Amino acid sequence: MLLKVEKLVKMYKIPILGGGGAKELNYLLGVDIPRCVVIGKNVMFPHNSIGTVIHDNTVIEDNVKIYQNVTLGRADVYKSSKDANTEFKGFHIKEGACICAGAKLICKKGTLVVGKNAVVGANAVLLNSIGDNEIWSGVPAKFIGMRDRVELDIEGENEIT
């Protein structure tokens, strides 16, 4: 929703707060999703993604849901992103994944991957990659189960392979 509004603001040159408005709109809603984030088809940001912050080295595949107040960020923020010693690469959220409200995905090294159809529970703090169809919750996040075949078939969005 936010990205669509931002595109409309730019396309029709709607004056918001005296300028192009896209940046101001992000500040008003408390959202930080850089333009360089790769976002697939049918990605949903319910509740206008209020309070959501997504690192610029992020790939989000098709049919992903990211709820409000979610953060995808580096664990080594004290290092410059240009620092040759940083082991951080980014985030990859695979098709059909769901990141629930308030979840924090914190990556120290490599690429943190959220598997296909995986779920990160509300207010979870995820520090490691998770596999396809897994459900993780808690602080720090722990594996709590698997999404079952019936649940995925009902959604009709994703096939289990």
XYZ file of N, CA and C in Angstrom:
483
model
N 0.829 -1.193 0.000
C 0.000 0.000 0.000
C 0.867 1.248 0.000
N 1.832 1.303 0.913
C 2.684 2.483 1.011
C 3.437 2.716 -0.284
N 3.991 1.656 -0.863
C 4.759 1.807 -2.090
C 3.864 2.267 -3.225
N 2.610 1.808 -3.264
C 1.670 2.260 -4.283
C 1.378 3.747 -4.113
N 1.167 4.178 -2.880
C 0.908 5.592 -2.609
C 2.111 6.425 -3.029
N 3.306 5.940 -2.708
C 4.523 6.660 -3.071
C 4.626 6.812 -4.586
N 4.311 5.756 -5.331
C 4.362 5.819 -6.797
C 3.349 6.826 -7.332
N 2.134 6.841 -6.763
C 1.121 7.803 -7.194
C 1.564 9.235 -6.930
N 2.157 9.456 -5.762
C 2.646 10.791 -5.407
C 3.647 11.268 -6.449
N 4.564 10.396 -6.843
C 5.585 10.767 -7.827
C 4.997 10.907 -9.227
N 4.139 9.960 -9.624
C 3.605 9.957 -10.981
C 2.781 11.211 -11.265
N 1.938 11.587 -10.313
C 1.061 12.727 -10.514
C 1.598 14.009 -9.890
N 2.814 13.939 -9.375
C 3.484 15.098 -8.766
C 2.578 15.787 -7.749
N 2.001 14.975 -6.869
C 1.122 15.494 -5.825
C 1.989 16.171 -4.768
N 1.749 17.443 -4.496
C 2.589 18.137 -3.512
C 2.225 17.749 -2.085
N 3.125 17.043 -1.431
C 2.936 16.694 -0.025
C 4.062 17.348 0.748
N 3.715 18.166 1.702
C 4.692 18.869 2.529
C 5.724 19.607 1.678
N 5.262 20.161 0.559
C 6.094 21.056 -0.229
C 7.113 20.409 -1.142
N 7.120 19.093 -1.309
C 8.109 18.485 -2.197
C 7.522 17.317 -2.943
N 8.397 16.438 -3.406
C 7.964 15.228 -4.091
C 7.122 14.373 -3.165
N 7.411 14.442 -1.869
C 6.545 13.853 -0.871
C 6.812 12.422 -0.467
N 7.519 11.660 -1.273
C 7.707 10.248 -0.947
C 8.432 10.070 0.375
N 9.500 10.822 0.569
C 10.276 10.701 1.802
C 9.448 11.165 3.004
N 8.728 12.266 2.827
C 7.889 12.778 3.909
C 6.793 11.778 4.269
N 6.242 11.130 3.236
C 5.206 10.131 3.470
C 5.757 8.981 4.304
N 6.975 8.556 3.994
C 7.616 7.504 4.784
C 7.764 7.937 6.235
N 8.181 9.185 6.457
C 8.342 9.676 7.826
C 7.003 9.751 8.549
N 5.958 10.183 7.860
C 4.640 10.288 8.486
C 4.127 8.936 8.967
N 4.356 7.895 8.186
C 3.874 6.568 8.551
C 4.889 5.774 9.357
N 6.091 6.320 9.540
C 7.112 5.627 10.312
C 7.616 4.379 9.627
N 7.756 4.434 8.320
C 8.152 3.275 7.527
C 9.465 3.566 6.822
N 10.356 2.569 6.783
C 11.606 2.721 6.042
C 11.821 1.481 5.175
N 11.381 1.569 3.928
C 11.585 0.502 2.947
C 12.293 1.149 1.763
N 13.616 1.024 1.709
C 14.367 1.678 0.632
C 13.942 1.185 -0.752
N 14.100 2.052 -1.745
C 13.720 1.708 -3.117
C 14.504 0.528 -3.668
N 15.694 0.285 -3.156
C 16.534 -0.800 -3.683
C 16.107 -2.180 -3.177
N 15.179 -2.240 -2.232
C 14.664 -3.534 -1.771
C 13.910 -4.186 -2.934
N 14.229 -5.441 -3.217
C 13.561 -6.173 -4.298
C 12.282 -6.784 -3.732
N 11.143 -6.387 -4.288
C 9.848 -6.844 -3.785
C 9.100 -7.553 -4.909
N 8.697 -8.816 -4.659
C 7.999 -9.629 -5.654
C 6.542 -9.241 -5.813
N 5.815 -10.084 -6.524
C 4.392 -9.857 -6.792
C 3.555 -10.262 -5.582
N 2.434 -9.571 -5.421
C 1.437 -9.885 -4.389
C 2.004 -9.869 -2.975
N 3.035 -9.076 -2.740
C 3.556 -8.915 -1.380
C 2.598 -8.001 -0.638
N 2.206 -8.415 0.573
C 1.242 -7.636 1.345
C 1.901 -7.042 2.582
N 1.561 -5.783 2.846
C 1.983 -5.084 4.052
C 0.707 -4.664 4.783
N 0.037 -5.608 5.487
C -1.198 -5.250 6.192
C -0.963 -4.110 7.189
N -1.983 -3.338 7.423
C -1.942 -2.203 8.354
C -0.936 -1.150 7.896
N -0.757 -1.042 6.578
C 0.125 -0.041 5.967
C 1.562 -0.140 6.431
N 1.935 -1.265 6.989
C 3.312 -1.548 7.430
C 3.851 -0.497 8.393
N 2.972 0.112 9.164
C 3.377 1.164 10.101
C 4.510 0.667 10.995
N 5.571 1.460 11.097
C 6.702 1.143 11.958
C 7.656 0.107 11.397
N 7.498 -0.267 10.141
C 8.338 -1.307 9.546
C 9.631 -0.725 8.989
N 10.741 -1.427 9.257
C 12.059 -1.028 8.760
C 12.675 -2.243 8.080
N 13.030 -2.093 6.802
C 13.611 -3.199 6.043
C 14.965 -2.760 5.502
N 15.987 -3.562 5.776
C 17.349 -3.254 5.317
C 17.394 -3.220 3.795
N 18.259 -2.374 3.259
C 18.307 -2.215 1.806
C 18.853 -3.430 1.060
N 19.574 -4.328 1.724
C 20.054 -5.563 1.076
C 19.050 -6.686 1.318
N 17.827 -6.489 0.844
C 16.753 -7.449 1.090
C 16.068 -7.839 -0.212
N 15.776 -9.131 -0.327
C 14.974 -9.652 -1.436
C 13.730 -10.281 -0.821
N 12.558 -9.843 -1.281
C 11.287 -10.378 -0.809
C 10.591 -11.001 -2.015
N 10.392 -12.313 -1.975
C 9.769 -13.013 -3.099
C 8.250 -12.806 -3.109
N 7.575 -13.459 -4.038
C 6.126 -13.323 -4.232
C 5.319 -13.844 -3.041
N 4.125 -13.253 -2.866
C 3.098 -13.714 -1.915
C 3.546 -13.716 -0.457
N 4.420 -12.814 -0.101
C 4.889 -12.687 1.282
C 3.987 -11.700 2.019
N 3.769 -11.934 3.327
C 3.048 -10.985 4.179
C 4.009 -10.486 5.244
N 4.099 -9.158 5.375
C 4.924 -8.543 6.413
C 4.031 -7.571 7.171
N 3.773 -7.888 8.432
C 2.878 -7.070 9.248
C 3.606 -5.861 9.832
N 2.894 -5.074 10.622
C 3.416 -3.810 11.152
C 4.525 -4.015 12.184
N 5.350 -2.979 12.330
C 6.432 -2.924 13.325
C 7.456 -4.042 13.183
N 7.686 -4.489 11.965
C 8.695 -5.509 11.678
C 10.010 -4.813 11.352
N 11.123 -5.393 11.823
C 12.452 -4.871 11.507
C 13.310 -5.977 10.918
N 13.941 -5.693 9.785
C 14.969 -6.551 9.206
C 16.240 -5.724 9.243
N 17.177 -6.082 10.133
C 18.351 -5.242 10.316
C 19.612 -6.009 10.646
N 20.722 -5.302 10.567
C 22.039 -5.865 10.856
C 22.278 -5.942 12.357
N 23.015 -6.979 12.763
C 23.422 -7.093 14.164
C 24.670 -6.263 14.425
N 25.447 -6.005 13.374
C 26.711 -5.280 13.545
C 26.588 -3.824 13.090
N 25.568 -3.141 13.582
C 25.317 -1.762 13.153
C 26.434 -0.800 13.544
N 27.275 -1.213 14.475
C 28.392 -0.368 14.892
C 29.480 -0.312 13.820
N 29.413 -1.213 12.821
C 30.377 -1.202 11.721
C 29.790 -0.457 10.534
N 30.645 0.172 9.770
C 30.215 0.824 8.542
C 29.801 -0.244 7.538
N 28.782 0.049 6.732
C 28.361 -0.916 5.715
C 29.442 -1.098 4.652
N 30.395 -0.170 4.603
C 31.509 -0.274 3.655
C 32.721 -0.952 4.287
N 32.607 -1.304 5.561
C 33.704 -1.953 6.278
C 33.974 -3.328 5.676
N 35.202 -3.557 5.253
C 35.576 -4.836 4.630
C 35.467 -5.996 5.618
N 35.475 -5.710 6.913
C 35.425 -6.763 7.927
C 34.006 -7.232 8.251
N 32.999 -6.564 7.711
C 31.637 -6.989 8.012
C 31.318 -8.279 7.252
N 30.674 -9.207 7.941
C 30.300 -10.486 7.330
C 28.835 -10.485 6.912
N 28.149 -9.392 7.177
C 26.728 -9.270 6.857
C 26.519 -9.163 5.343
N 25.538 -9.905 4.831
C 25.203 -9.837 3.399
C 23.791 -9.287 3.171
N 22.794 -9.769 3.931
C 21.440 -9.275 3.724
C 20.368 -10.263 4.144
N 19.181 -10.097 3.544
C 18.009 -10.899 3.886
C 17.363 -11.435 2.617
N 16.816 -12.643 2.711
C 16.072 -13.234 1.599
C 14.813 -13.868 2.187
N 13.677 -13.272 1.868
C 12.393 -13.766 2.362
C 11.740 -14.518 1.201
N 11.592 -15.823 1.355
C 11.119 -16.650 0.242
C 9.596 -16.651 0.114
N 9.143 -17.126 -1.025
C 7.742 -17.116 -1.423
C 6.807 -17.652 -0.341
N 5.728 -16.886 -0.095
C 4.681 -17.325 0.811
C 4.984 -17.195 2.290
N 6.142 -16.645 2.639
C 6.497 -16.492 4.056
C 5.603 -15.448 4.716
N 5.488 -15.544 6.034
C 4.697 -14.589 6.808
C 5.530 -14.123 7.994
N 5.722 -12.812 8.089
C 6.450 -12.232 9.219
C 5.432 -11.432 10.022
N 5.122 -11.923 11.209
C 4.039 -11.363 12.020
C 4.448 -10.073 12.732
N 3.452 -9.392 13.270
C 3.623 -8.076 13.884
C 4.722 -8.054 14.935
N 5.565 -7.043 14.853
C 6.589 -6.814 15.859
C 7.814 -7.694 15.757
N 7.866 -8.585 14.782
C 9.017 -9.489 14.660
C 10.282 -8.711 14.301
N 11.401 -9.178 14.822
C 12.711 -8.587 14.534
C 13.590 -9.674 13.943
N 14.094 -9.447 12.743
C 15.022 -10.366 12.095
C 16.371 -9.678 12.100
N 17.319 -10.232 12.846
C 18.619 -9.602 13.051
C 19.700 -10.526 12.506
N 20.475 -10.028 11.558
C 21.485 -10.847 10.889
C 22.883 -10.327 11.200
N 23.757 -11.219 11.682
C 25.133 -10.836 11.988
C 26.077 -11.144 10.835
N 25.900 -12.317 10.207
C 26.791 -12.648 9.100
C 26.046 -13.428 8.029
N 26.516 -13.301 6.818
C 25.891 -13.983 5.699
C 24.532 -13.400 5.367
N 23.683 -14.250 4.811
C 22.323 -13.857 4.447
C 21.347 -14.629 5.318
N 20.467 -13.922 6.004
C 19.422 -14.563 6.791
C 18.278 -14.899 5.829
N 17.926 -16.180 5.754
C 16.888 -16.653 4.835
C 15.676 -17.120 5.631
N 14.500 -16.638 5.233
C 13.236 -17.142 5.764
C 12.668 -18.021 4.657
N 12.531 -19.325 4.935
C 12.144 -20.303 3.923
C 10.749 -20.116 3.363
N 10.487 -20.827 2.278
C 9.195 -20.785 1.603
C 8.088 -21.205 2.573
N 7.046 -20.381 2.667
C 5.869 -20.614 3.523
C 6.189 -20.639 5.015
N 7.358 -20.185 5.411
C 7.724 -20.154 6.834
C 6.987 -19.019 7.543
N 6.883 -19.140 8.872
C 6.225 -18.121 9.692
C 7.168 -17.696 10.805
N 7.318 -16.379 10.970
C 8.032 -15.812 12.114
C 6.947 -15.183 12.984
N 6.772 -15.691 14.204
C 5.683 -15.276 15.082
C 5.772 -13.834 15.554
N 4.662 -13.350 16.090
C 4.577 -11.981 16.592
C 5.617 -11.737 17.680
N 6.336 -10.639 17.559
C 7.356 -10.180 18.510
C 8.545 -11.124 18.661
N 8.694 -12.067 17.742
C 9.847 -12.972 17.778
C 11.117 -12.204 17.421
N 12.242 -12.677 17.934
C 13.553 -12.135 17.558
C 14.313 -13.274 16.882
N 14.324 -13.235 15.555
C 14.935 -14.299 14.757
C 16.382 -13.934 14.444
N 17.311 -14.826 14.821
C 18.739 -14.559 14.654
C 19.397 -15.448 13.603
N 18.675 -16.476 13.130
C 19.241 -17.435 12.177
C 18.254 -17.718 11.059
N 18.763 -18.247 9.959
C 17.909 -18.652 8.846
C 16.986 -19.785 9.276
N 15.809 -19.836 8.637
C 14.854 -20.904 8.925
C 14.417 -21.563 7.618
N 13.978 -22.826 7.719
C 13.644 -23.607 6.536
C 12.215 -23.440 6.062
N 11.919 -24.083 4.951
C 10.585 -24.062 4.364
C 9.554 -24.618 5.342
N 8.400 -23.952 5.420
C 7.224 -24.375 6.200
C 7.439 -24.390 7.712
N 8.556 -23.880 8.194
C 8.816 -23.866 9.642
C 8.123 -22.684 10.308
N 7.778 -22.870 11.588
C 7.193 -21.808 12.405
C 8.150 -21.554 13.561
N 8.555 -20.290 13.712
C 9.477 -19.897 14.773
C 8.846 -18.777 15.582
N 9.051 -18.829 16.912
C 8.495 -17.801 17.781
C 9.339 -17.684 19.039
N 9.216 -16.555 19.729
C 9.899 -16.354 21.002
C 11.084 -15.416 20.908
N 11.697 -15.186 22.094
C 12.862 -14.306 22.201
C 13.936 -15.045 22.972
N 15.007 -15.469 22.340
C 15.191 -15.495 20.887
C 14.262 -16.536 20.268
N 14.002 -16.387 18.980
C 13.069 -17.287 18.300
C 13.577 -18.722 18.309
N 12.625 -19.634 18.536
C 12.920 -21.068 18.530
C 11.909 -21.755 17.628
N 12.316 -22.883 17.088
C 11.433 -23.682 16.244
C 10.282 -24.210 17.094
N 9.035 -23.974 16.652
C 7.888 -24.468 17.426
C 7.005 -25.424 16.632
N 7.244 -25.552 15.338
C 6.429 -26.490 14.564
C 6.537 -26.259 13.073
N 5.686 -27.002 12.364
C 5.645 -26.919 10.902
C 4.235 -26.544 10.459
N 4.146 -25.784 9.387
C 2.842 -25.535 8.777
C 2.405 -26.836 8.130
N 1.150 -27.196 8.335
C 0.713 -28.478 7.780
C 0.141 -28.333 6.376
N 0.066 -29.455 5.711
C -0.363 -29.509 4.313
C -1.774 -28.935 4.143
N -2.689 -29.229 5.056
C -4.065 -28.748 4.961
C -4.096 -27.230 5.004
N -3.373 -26.643 5.942
C -3.331 -25.183 6.083
C -2.844 -24.531 4.798
N -1.800 -25.067 4.212
C -1.244 -24.493 2.996
C -2.173 -24.688 1.807
N -2.875 -25.808 1.733
C -3.822 -26.057 0.648
C -5.009 -25.104 0.728
N -5.476 -24.799 1.948
C -6.615 -23.897 2.146
C -6.277 -22.498 1.661
N -5.067 -22.041 1.927
C -4.671 -20.700 1.507
C -4.739 -20.556 -0.003
N -4.468 -21.641 -0.721
C -4.561 -21.612 -2.164
C -3.502 -20.776 -2.853
N -2.570 -20.235 -2.102
C -1.549 -19.365 -2.687
C -0.304 -20.141 -3.062
N -0.039 -21.210 -2.348
C 1.245 -21.882 -2.503
C 1.052 -23.383 -2.610
N 1.897 -23.988 -3.396
C 1.881 -25.436 -3.494
C 3.022 -25.993 -2.672
N 2.797 -27.150 -2.083
C 3.863 -27.816 -1.343
C 4.561 -28.759 -2.303
N 5.868 -28.687 -2.311
C 6.624 -29.590 -3.188
C 7.378 -30.599 -2.373
